């Protein structure tokens, strides 16, 4: 416990008084100081470095491309530049439209099942390949390529090896291990017939409020640059080698070009307001490195640069990326990213192609997009020369990867070798990555490493929780809905501790709430963030558990019982946890370690003979805040006064105590909660729940749900229904209303209603300013109570409910 005086230290005053200089010279985080000048959003390509692809031009390949292009109809060419999601197409669609590529989104899978087992994925790959190769007479059969978010291992697949997320890998400072991780990921993707991963993310993250912070290796472009080339080589192989993008290797994607990690306020898909110099010096270096390593696809960012969407930024996509940096692969858009351009929709966007997007990622609007793009080419709105350029780039990459000469996916190298998914040698690489990624931030009186022959209490909701330790982009998009059974080859942190302790004659007892029949020798408490992905993880600040520090209470209760406490913190970013650190004897940042929880246990215990098994290697690749609102916080900027600086991290060889650290005042409930409205029948701050005879409403501050709507999120409401409605009943959001009478009539006492946000927008809701995210009303009176309400991905019927009855 700290005194009230200590808890109310003015962090700002201390920061201004004690800010220190740094050797890394980067641009200011303040938008008004970020080289804003008369040039506005103008790019000067001549000021950008001249780069070269690691894949040299090949006259033979170019001749093959020209030959194919000459045999293709304009319909064939348009098909090549469109990439639909497998949940919105059939095999017959592939046969008819001749797509250049397909993808599986975060919640997509064969037959609509994102939890399909590995053999079903390979079977689907064969079916789509066969349909594509069934070309009309006289037309070339050009195999499609299948893109997948294998972002920390082949993490869509049950049983695959799941590596730590990138934020942990950045702490390793180990490019060689990154190559191994890339190679394992590629091989496990080959097992299911995959040939393209949408990885690596090479964002330089400059504001930890961003919901994709854990996808970035570091706030420092130097680390990201070093890793970009290493991971690309691991995934693709080395240019010039016989197995480049072949055999055990697949195509890689450098994403998201450009500046996605530097948006103002850390808002996902937001606006990067850095000056051109900052854009060039902070965010571009990793792309230079990836291009030099031969990366063959680059994904455009959702974000804007000074108000201009990247999907429509010709200067950056064409003049800089291709013209100056030397990229000679193809540019793919992000999920419906083109539809965000002014004047565009999911069904039509010539602007994106003209700006430099070579392949539209069109998960669900592909059919109308195909028809409109075809018409725009025929009318001359899209010049044939630009269409041919895009198709040429795609075909060139396919030829380099040997796609045109390969048999069906199941007949390729490693396909169907199910024992490679989560193979012991692959898991060993992941376990080593876990060990190297952990950062020791506190170790008072050398409590760690622990002797294994102890009575160990293991507490916290992250202790025996593989979904939580793996985070988002794991099996499902948000990492939700997963269970221990979805990780047959993994280990929880508790399981690793139990095995280490029992092998030495000790005992390990799991008790999530910390209760125990007898006093243990030590408590290891594992806690932290729950899984999230993309904008669902955006925050208003970097406080952990604002307003309800339930994990802190658990730590304090254990300490009050005289039990030494070792905290293991799971998170996708550095967060303000000074009270939790003060309530711990040791504190380990474990990030999101993935499937190999035993790697965490490796670091906490001595060998049975008392010697150190493994010392801590990880060093912070992000600066750690000393206050809830201390963000942005990046090395090389002033003032710079973090709690733990970039590069910090203890080890057993150099012990030190940190004592009690200052604590900042608690924050009040934040508007950051934009997606959870009611739980257990109670409104969650800052929302208010009100009920009258005719309606139940949730109201609060205005929030922008545009991204959530574009991301196919749904409003999910669980109710206790007192009486089946006899009068029309409607559900509304921000003025957009749909009829849910039949949904409630067909349900039982407990009903769950899921309606996509896009349905409310189609009904007239303004999703840019939502202050009533839920309105349930009935002419005959509402005889129901709301148990829970919030937003969820991947649910809700694709067909919207009808308009309310009149």
mmCIF file of C-alpha atoms in Angstrom, residues 24 31 68 85 96 121 132 150 174 186 208 220 250 293 410 451 483 492 510 519 540 596 615 618 632 740 761:
data_model
loop_
_atom_site.group_PDB
_atom_site.id
_atom_site.type_symbol
_atom_site.label_atom_id
_atom_site.label_comp_id
_atom_site.label_asym_id
_atom_site.label_seq_id
_atom_site.Cartn_x
_atom_site.Cartn_y
_atom_site.Cartn_z
ATOM 1 C CA UNK A 24 17.191 8.074 -30.923
ATOM 2 C CA UNK A 31 0.625 16.735 -34.499
ATOM 3 C CA UNK A 68 -0.832 -15.261 -70.791
ATOM 4 C CA UNK A 85 -14.038 -14.302 -49.056
ATOM 5 C CA UNK A 96 -17.462 -18.659 -63.624
ATOM 6 C CA UNK A 121 -9.378 -26.806 -45.284
ATOM 7 C CA UNK A 132 -10.356 -22.406 -61.313
ATOM 8 C CA UNK A 150 -1.509 -16.732 -40.464
ATOM 9 C CA UNK A 174 16.474 -12.099 -32.224
ATOM 10 C CA UNK A 186 4.847 -21.303 -43.754
ATOM 11 C CA UNK A 208 -0.407 2.218 -27.453
ATOM 12 C CA UNK A 220 11.336 1.797 -32.738
ATOM 13 C CA UNK A 250 4.689 -19.457 -49.080
ATOM 14 C CA UNK A 293 14.200 -9.315 -48.822
ATOM 15 C CA UNK A 410 -3.275 -31.819 -51.734
ATOM 16 C CA UNK A 451 12.923 -23.447 -6.116
ATOM 17 C CA UNK A 483 -11.758 -23.225 -25.374
ATOM 18 C CA UNK A 492 -1.509 -23.368 -20.353
ATOM 19 C CA UNK A 510 -4.984 -23.985 -9.309
ATOM 20 C CA UNK A 519 -1.219 -21.281 3.174
ATOM 21 C CA UNK A 540 -9.162 5.978 -24.553
ATOM 22 C CA UNK A 596 3.236 -22.682 -25.308
ATOM 23 C CA UNK A 615 17.770 -16.323 -17.478
ATOM 24 C CA UNK A 618 13.625 -9.988 -23.122
ATOM 25 C CA UNK A 632 1.949 8.667 -26.810
ATOM 26 C CA UNK A 740 -37.733 -8.530 -34.365
ATOM 27 C CA UNK A 761 -27.547 1.708 -41.141
#
